[in-house]
């Protein structure tokens, strides 16, 4: 830990990564600008760059954002360290393949499926039971709140957060910041990623060790058995399993254990 | 008085009032005495499978039926008094006789909902227009309905506050609307009316609900 910049890429999909990178949580009241997801990078005035129009939201602007973040924190190009959880893990893996020379270490905590094919093959991918209470709650809430701007849409999507992925083990509730419903909307309608995407086609170009942390959650979609299938994307991966928790716990309830694994990894690779 | 007690009172009032109607279909044949109708329906509208109870009374005003009613809609898959829409409405046929008719509509509704993230109560104003053919037996026509949520009061749950980063409560103005364009059809078999409303609905750019509504109701009329 010699001052090397660490870039954290967050969980819960690109919406949260962007949101948490850019802006702290806002209360329910108030109405931010319509169709104005914040950019990760800052502008001179408010610390945020210009909002992206809704219909331009796609993986490409996230890729450009991350490139700019790394350029910003590592202007001398000495290399950065990535720590990424869930979607953020895949986000970091994608960077790894494009700029292996700019990465000194990468710790990925249950990265999401790196390809569309793997994602489609997940047992719980896209399953929604219309009889579930949260589904009815979400639909019925539109009697009072029209999801026509970010503040309202974020609030409504929050109804799904608690219960939509109950197949995952969870030791403790996970704090959830505003979700960036515009991005979730694009994901649901399969407009966010390019067709037949592969987020890490060239990640093997990174020769160093990549740490992959996973839970042993038997019902979890992204836990250790799935991560074993993703090891081939990397040249020198190490899979370490943290027992007893689930996907979100790696970054919350079991964060201390995760940090211990990551520090040992840093010591091994000299980061 | 708690919100739950108020809700129970509203529910009791609706049941006692019995007749209620979100929208009549076959034109009432009103005379010197008022006509009544009670309907129950379901389909896809305010929820995946709502239960809608409606009732109405039809009065003769200038020889045309003025229909005043109430409706109570609640998600059938999640019965309870935390989630419902209570609506009062009035419709008036602009034509004196059976045949082609135009029927404007005005409504006032109190929707309320409760979920693991927040509870909310609101006030909704709706205007609509039905145009089509209506004889004593059947009706077929088109409708355009617009609803505006005037006010909503949100109260975050403990989970919403602790883990969802929400303020404890908020009052939002103008945060709800929906536009409906569709067809309305009805068939009167003796005292029994079968009514259908179906069409396209818009509820905001980020709505993940299907942009359609379709409700089938069965009711009884008497005079």
Tab-separated table of N, CA and C in Angstrom, chain A residues 94-196:
chain	number	residue	atom	x	y	z
A	94	UNK	N	-13.544	-5.947	-16.965
A	94	UNK	CA	-13.580	-5.417	-18.332
A	94	UNK	C	-12.423	-4.455	-18.559
A	95	UNK	N	-12.148	-3.629	-17.528
A	95	UNK	CA	-11.029	-2.683	-17.645
A	95	UNK	C	-9.709	-3.434	-17.728
A	96	UNK	N	-9.640	-4.487	-16.937
A	96	UNK	CA	-8.421	-5.316	-16.883
A	96	UNK	C	-8.032	-5.806	-18.283
A	97	UNK	N	-9.015	-6.182	-19.053
A	97	UNK	CA	-8.738	-6.695	-20.389
A	97	UNK	C	-8.331	-5.612	-21.364
A	98	UNK	N	-8.819	-4.413	-21.144
A	98	UNK	CA	-8.504	-3.338	-22.088
A	98	UNK	C	-7.202	-2.626	-21.757
A	99	UNK	N	-6.911	-2.543	-20.461
A	99	UNK	CA	-5.698	-1.817	-20.055
A	99	UNK	C	-4.927	-2.609	-19.005
A	100	UNK	N	-4.436	-3.777	-19.351
A	100	UNK	CA	-3.733	-4.592	-18.335
A	100	UNK	C	-2.500	-3.885	-17.773
A	101	UNK	N	-1.907	-3.036	-18.576
A	101	UNK	CA	-0.679	-2.363	-18.137
A	101	UNK	C	-0.936	-1.316	-17.064
A	102	UNK	N	-2.189	-0.952	-16.862
A	102	UNK	CA	-2.493	0.107	-15.902
A	102	UNK	C	-3.042	-0.439	-14.584
A	103	UNK	N	-2.999	-1.757	-14.427
A	103	UNK	CA	-3.566	-2.365	-13.219
A	103	UNK	C	-2.462	-3.066	-12.439
A	104	UNK	N	-2.378	-2.768	-11.140
A	104	UNK	CA	-1.370	-3.416	-10.293
A	104	UNK	C	-1.969	-4.586	-9.526
A	105	UNK	N	-3.266	-4.550	-9.288
A	105	UNK	CA	-3.922	-5.663	-8.595
A	105	UNK	C	-5.427	-5.533	-8.799
A	106	UNK	N	-6.110	-6.668	-8.707
A	106	UNK	CA	-7.564	-6.631	-8.843
A	106	UNK	C	-8.180	-7.688	-7.938
A	107	UNK	N	-9.020	-7.233	-7.017
A	107	UNK	CA	-9.763	-8.145	-6.132
A	107	UNK	C	-11.232	-8.038	-6.504
A	108	UNK	N	-11.800	-9.145	-6.948
A	108	UNK	CA	-13.174	-9.148	-7.440
A	108	UNK	C	-14.026	-10.006	-6.513
A	109	UNK	N	-15.057	-9.410	-5.954
A	109	UNK	CA	-15.935	-10.125	-5.013
A	109	UNK	C	-17.188	-10.578	-5.758
A	110	UNK	N	-17.290	-11.851	-6.002
A	110	UNK	CA	-18.402	-12.434	-6.752
A	110	UNK	C	-18.806	-11.556	-7.926
A	111	UNK	N	-17.911	-11.416	-8.905
A	111	UNK	CA	-18.299	-10.627	-10.075
A	111	UNK	C	-19.485	-11.258	-10.800
A	112	UNK	N	-20.330	-10.425	-11.354
A	112	UNK	CA	-21.498	-10.921	-12.091
A	112	UNK	C	-21.041	-11.712	-13.308
A	113	UNK	N	-21.980	-12.304	-13.983
A	113	UNK	CA	-21.664	-13.058	-15.190
A	113	UNK	C	-20.963	-12.159	-16.202
A	114	UNK	N	-19.848	-12.652	-16.717
A	114	UNK	CA	-19.043	-11.812	-17.611
A	114	UNK	C	-19.536	-11.841	-19.045
A	115	UNK	N	-20.402	-12.768	-19.363
A	115	UNK	CA	-20.937	-12.817	-20.729
A	115	UNK	C	-22.458	-12.967	-20.677
A	116	UNK	N	-23.077	-12.612	-21.776
A	116	UNK	CA	-24.527	-12.756	-21.869
A	116	UNK	C	-24.926	-14.224	-21.753
A	117	UNK	N	-24.111	-15.079	-22.334
A	117	UNK	CA	-24.423	-16.510	-22.306
A	117	UNK	C	-24.427	-17.036	-20.865
A	118	UNK	N	-23.413	-16.646	-20.098
A	118	UNK	CA	-23.370	-17.078	-18.693
A	118	UNK	C	-24.537	-16.503	-17.901
A	119	UNK	N	-24.856	-15.254	-18.180
A	119	UNK	CA	-25.948	-14.602	-17.454
A	119	UNK	C	-27.282	-15.298	-17.750
A	120	UNK	N	-27.506	-15.594	-19.011
A	120	UNK	CA	-28.762	-16.266	-19.375
A	120	UNK	C	-28.871	-17.650	-18.747
A	121	UNK	N	-27.720	-18.249	-18.466
A	121	UNK	CA	-27.738	-19.598	-17.916
A	121	UNK	C	-27.897	-19.660	-16.409
A	122	UNK	N	-27.900	-18.500	-15.763
A	122	UNK	CA	-28.076	-18.506	-14.305
A	122	UNK	C	-29.471	-19.019	-13.961
A	123	UNK	N	-29.570	-19.870	-12.954
A	123	UNK	CA	-30.853	-20.516	-12.687
A	123	UNK	C	-31.966	-19.542	-12.334
A	124	UNK	N	-31.610	-18.423	-11.738
A	124	UNK	CA	-32.657	-17.490	-11.317
A	124	UNK	C	-32.751	-16.265	-12.214
A	125	UNK	N	-32.074	-16.321	-13.359
A	125	UNK	CA	-32.038	-15.146	-14.227
A	125	UNK	C	-33.441	-14.761	-14.689
A	126	UNK	N	-33.817	-13.556	-14.392
A	126	UNK	CA	-35.059	-12.999	-14.914
A	126	UNK	C	-36.335	-13.625	-14.396
A	127	UNK	N	-36.262	-14.437	-13.343
A	127	UNK	CA	-37.488	-15.071	-12.871
A	127	UNK	C	-38.247	-14.113	-11.950
A	128	UNK	N	-39.470	-13.863	-12.300
A	128	UNK	CA	-40.355	-13.035	-11.475
A	128	UNK	C	-41.675	-13.775	-11.334
A	129	UNK	N	-42.067	-14.000	-10.095
A	129	UNK	CA	-43.342	-14.660	-9.827
A	129	UNK	C	-44.422	-13.586	-9.682
A	130	UNK	N	-45.374	-13.576	-10.600
A	130	UNK	CA	-46.398	-12.528	-10.596
A	130	UNK	C	-47.240	-12.535	-9.322
A	131	UNK	N	-47.225	-13.661	-8.609
A	131	UNK	CA	-48.006	-13.739	-7.374
A	131	UNK	C	-47.225	-13.230	-6.166
A	132	UNK	N	-45.940	-12.911	-6.361
A	132	UNK	CA	-45.147	-12.416	-5.233
A	132	UNK	C	-45.703	-11.092	-4.723
A	133	UNK	N	-45.634	-10.942	-3.423
A	133	UNK	CA	-46.184	-9.727	-2.818
A	133	UNK	C	-45.475	-8.481	-3.347
A	134	UNK	N	-44.158	-8.563	-3.505
A	134	UNK	CA	-43.439	-7.358	-3.921
A	134	UNK	C	-43.821	-6.949	-5.341
A	135	UNK	N	-44.184	-7.918	-6.179
A	135	UNK	CA	-44.612	-7.584	-7.542
A	135	UNK	C	-45.911	-6.781	-7.487
A	136	UNK	N	-46.841	-7.259	-6.672
A	136	UNK	CA	-48.102	-6.541	-6.524
A	136	UNK	C	-47.895	-5.182	-5.872
A	137	UNK	N	-47.004	-5.139	-4.903
A	137	UNK	CA	-46.717	-3.856	-4.260
A	137	UNK	C	-46.166	-2.853	-5.268
A	138	UNK	N	-45.284	-3.338	-6.121
A	138	UNK	CA	-44.663	-2.457	-7.110
A	138	UNK	C	-45.707	-1.925	-8.083
A	139	UNK	N	-46.563	-2.813	-8.581
A	139	UNK	CA	-47.590	-2.388	-9.536
A	139	UNK	C	-48.585	-1.445	-8.872
A	140	UNK	N	-49.016	-1.824	-7.686
A	140	UNK	CA	-50.060	-1.030	-7.030
A	140	UNK	C	-49.547	0.342	-6.601
A	141	UNK	N	-48.256	0.443	-6.332
A	141	UNK	CA	-47.714	1.741	-5.917
A	141	UNK	C	-47.878	2.779	-7.026
A	142	UNK	N	-48.062	2.320	-8.253
A	142	UNK	CA	-48.235	3.261	-9.359
A	142	UNK	C	-49.595	3.954	-9.304
A	143	UNK	N	-50.444	3.500	-8.416
A	143	UNK	CA	-51.679	4.247	-8.185
A	143	UNK	C	-51.375	5.622	-7.595
A	144	UNK	N	-50.286	5.698	-6.864
A	144	UNK	CA	-49.958	6.951	-6.182
A	144	UNK	C	-48.768	7.676	-6.791
A	145	UNK	N	-47.858	6.928	-7.340
A	145	UNK	CA	-46.623	7.524	-7.821
A	145	UNK	C	-46.344	7.056	-9.234
A	146	UNK	N	-46.307	7.988	-10.145
A	146	UNK	CA	-45.994	7.637	-11.522
A	146	UNK	C	-44.480	7.648	-11.704
A	147	UNK	N	-43.914	6.536	-12.113
A	147	UNK	CA	-42.455	6.498	-12.260
A	147	UNK	C	-42.016	7.193	-13.543
A	148	UNK	N	-42.040	8.499	-13.480
A	148	UNK	CA	-41.739	9.274	-14.680
A	148	UNK	C	-40.481	10.113	-14.527
A	149	UNK	N	-39.899	10.078	-13.357
A	149	UNK	CA	-38.611	10.735	-13.177
A	149	UNK	C	-37.768	9.889	-12.221
A	150	UNK	N	-36.538	10.288	-12.028
A	150	UNK	CA	-35.614	9.435	-11.286
A	150	UNK	C	-35.991	9.260	-9.830
A	151	UNK	N	-36.429	10.340	-9.195
A	151	UNK	CA	-36.711	10.252	-7.763
A	151	UNK	C	-37.810	9.233	-7.496
A	152	UNK	N	-38.878	9.292	-8.268
A	152	UNK	CA	-39.997	8.375	-8.059
A	152	UNK	C	-39.627	6.963	-8.501
A	153	UNK	N	-38.981	6.858	-9.631
A	153	UNK	CA	-38.626	5.528	-10.129
A	153	UNK	C	-37.655	4.826	-9.181
A	154	UNK	N	-36.714	5.567	-8.635
A	154	UNK	CA	-35.784	4.979	-7.661
A	154	UNK	C	-36.529	4.467	-6.441
A	155	UNK	N	-37.486	5.271	-6.004
A	155	UNK	CA	-38.273	4.906	-4.825
A	155	UNK	C	-39.056	3.620	-5.079
A	156	UNK	N	-39.635	3.514	-6.248
A	156	UNK	CA	-40.447	2.329	-6.526
A	156	UNK	C	-39.602	1.079	-6.720
A	157	UNK	N	-38.474	1.234	-7.390
A	157	UNK	CA	-37.609	0.067	-7.600
A	157	UNK	C	-37.113	-0.474	-6.265
A	158	UNK	N	-37.027	0.410	-5.282
A	158	UNK	CA	-36.601	-0.012	-3.945
A	158	UNK	C	-37.523	-1.108	-3.383
A	159	UNK	N	-38.781	-1.109	-3.810
A	159	UNK	CA	-39.724	-2.133	-3.336
A	159	UNK	C	-39.227	-3.528	-3.734
A	160	UNK	N	-38.551	-3.604	-4.865
A	160	UNK	CA	-38.078	-4.905	-5.339
A	160	UNK	C	-36.780	-5.337	-4.672
A	161	UNK	N	-36.055	-4.370	-4.119
A	161	UNK	CA	-34.709	-4.678	-3.630
A	161	UNK	C	-34.720	-5.711	-2.504
A	162	UNK	N	-35.669	-5.551	-1.596
A	162	UNK	CA	-35.669	-6.454	-0.445
A	162	UNK	C	-35.934	-7.904	-0.829
A	163	UNK	N	-36.820	-8.104	-1.796
A	163	UNK	CA	-37.371	-9.444	-1.981
A	163	UNK	C	-37.142	-10.077	-3.349
A	164	UNK	N	-36.605	-9.320	-4.286
A	164	UNK	CA	-36.507	-9.882	-5.640
A	164	UNK	C	-35.432	-10.964	-5.745
A	165	UNK	N	-34.459	-10.968	-4.818
A	165	UNK	CA	-33.385	-11.962	-4.903
A	165	UNK	C	-33.274	-12.723	-3.585
A	166	UNK	N	-34.404	-13.174	-3.112
A	166	UNK	CA	-34.400	-13.870	-1.824
A	166	UNK	C	-33.766	-15.258	-1.913
A	167	UNK	N	-33.457	-15.708	-3.121
A	167	UNK	CA	-32.764	-16.994	-3.247
A	167	UNK	C	-31.333	-16.897	-2.736
A	168	UNK	N	-30.836	-15.669	-2.569
A	168	UNK	CA	-29.485	-15.499	-2.026
A	168	UNK	C	-29.516	-15.462	-0.505
A	169	UNK	N	-28.544	-16.111	0.087
A	169	UNK	CA	-28.400	-16.035	1.544
A	169	UNK	C	-27.984	-14.615	1.923
A	170	UNK	N	-28.485	-14.151	3.053
A	170	UNK	CA	-28.094	-12.816	3.506
A	170	UNK	C	-28.081	-12.793	5.027
A	171	UNK	N	-26.928	-12.517	5.590
A	171	UNK	CA	-26.799	-12.509	7.046
A	171	UNK	C	-27.382	-11.252	7.664
A	172	UNK	N	-27.301	-10.153	6.959
A	172	UNK	CA	-27.796	-8.876	7.490
A	172	UNK	C	-28.298	-8.042	6.324
A	173	UNK	N	-29.321	-7.225	6.574
A	173	UNK	CA	-29.812	-6.356	5.498
A	173	UNK	C	-28.687	-5.460	4.976
A	174	UNK	N	-28.742	-5.205	3.702
A	174	UNK	CA	-27.705	-4.408	3.072
A	174	UNK	C	-28.224	-3.005	2.810
A	175	UNK	N	-27.519	-1.998	3.291
A	175	UNK	CA	-27.947	-0.628	2.972
A	175	UNK	C	-27.973	-0.418	1.466
A	176	UNK	N	-29.005	0.245	1.020
A	176	UNK	CA	-29.183	0.464	-0.412
A	176	UNK	C	-29.359	1.947	-0.666
A	177	UNK	N	-28.499	2.472	-1.480
A	177	UNK	CA	-28.654	3.869	-1.839
A	177	UNK	C	-29.611	3.958	-3.013
A	178	UNK	N	-29.904	5.167	-3.432
A	178	UNK	CA	-30.822	5.299	-4.566
A	178	UNK	C	-30.279	4.551	-5.769
A	179	UNK	N	-31.193	3.978	-6.512
A	179	UNK	CA	-30.809	2.890	-7.402
A	179	UNK	C	-30.500	3.285	-8.843
A	180	UNK	N	-30.873	4.424	-9.279
A	180	UNK	CA	-30.631	4.735	-10.681
A	180	UNK	C	-31.565	3.933	-11.568
A	181	UNK	N	-32.850	4.180	-11.395
A	181	UNK	CA	-33.853	3.365	-12.077
A	181	UNK	C	-33.776	3.486	-13.591
A	182	UNK	N	-33.245	4.594	-14.082
A	182	UNK	CA	-33.147	4.735	-15.542
A	182	UNK	C	-32.269	3.638	-16.112
A	183	UNK	N	-31.190	3.334	-15.407
A	183	UNK	CA	-30.287	2.293	-15.878
A	183	UNK	C	-30.939	0.912	-15.718
A	184	UNK	N	-31.605	0.719	-14.590
A	184	UNK	CA	-32.285	-0.563	-14.373
A	184	UNK	C	-33.326	-0.795	-15.464
A	185	UNK	N	-34.013	0.266	-15.842
A	185	UNK	CA	-35.006	0.175	-16.915
A	185	UNK	C	-34.348	-0.293	-18.214
A	186	UNK	N	-33.194	0.271	-18.515
A	186	UNK	CA	-32.494	-0.138	-19.741
A	186	UNK	C	-32.019	-1.582	-19.627
A	187	UNK	N	-31.605	-2.000	-18.431
A	187	UNK	CA	-31.182	-3.389	-18.237
A	187	UNK	C	-32.355	-4.348	-18.438
A	188	UNK	N	-33.494	-4.004	-17.840
A	188	UNK	CA	-34.666	-4.880	-17.946
A	188	UNK	C	-35.068	-5.050	-19.403
A	189	UNK	N	-34.969	-3.978	-20.139
A	189	UNK	CA	-35.382	-4.042	-21.541
A	189	UNK	C	-34.220	-4.403	-22.470
A	190	UNK	N	-33.137	-4.862	-21.858
A	190	UNK	CA	-31.990	-5.418	-22.579
A	190	UNK	C	-31.415	-4.443	-23.608
A	191	UNK	N	-31.316	-3.194	-23.191
A	191	UNK	CA	-30.731	-2.191	-24.081
A	191	UNK	C	-29.411	-1.669	-23.547
A	192	UNK	N	-29.002	-2.144	-22.362
A	192	UNK	CA	-27.815	-1.574	-21.737
A	192	UNK	C	-26.530	-2.140	-22.347
A	193	UNK	N	-26.481	-3.456	-22.449
A	193	UNK	CA	-25.271	-4.091	-22.987
A	193	UNK	C	-25.406	-4.273	-24.501
A	194	UNK	N	-24.270	-4.347	-25.196
A	194	UNK	CA	-24.343	-4.723	-26.610
A	194	UNK	C	-24.873	-6.158	-26.736
A	195	UNK	N	-25.365	-6.484	-27.888
A	195	UNK	CA	-25.863	-7.838	-28.108
A	195	UNK	C	-24.716	-8.847	-27.991
A	196	UNK	N	-24.981	-9.969	-27.390
A	196	UNK	CA	-23.984	-11.043	-27.215
A	196	UNK	C	-22.708	-10.510	-26.551
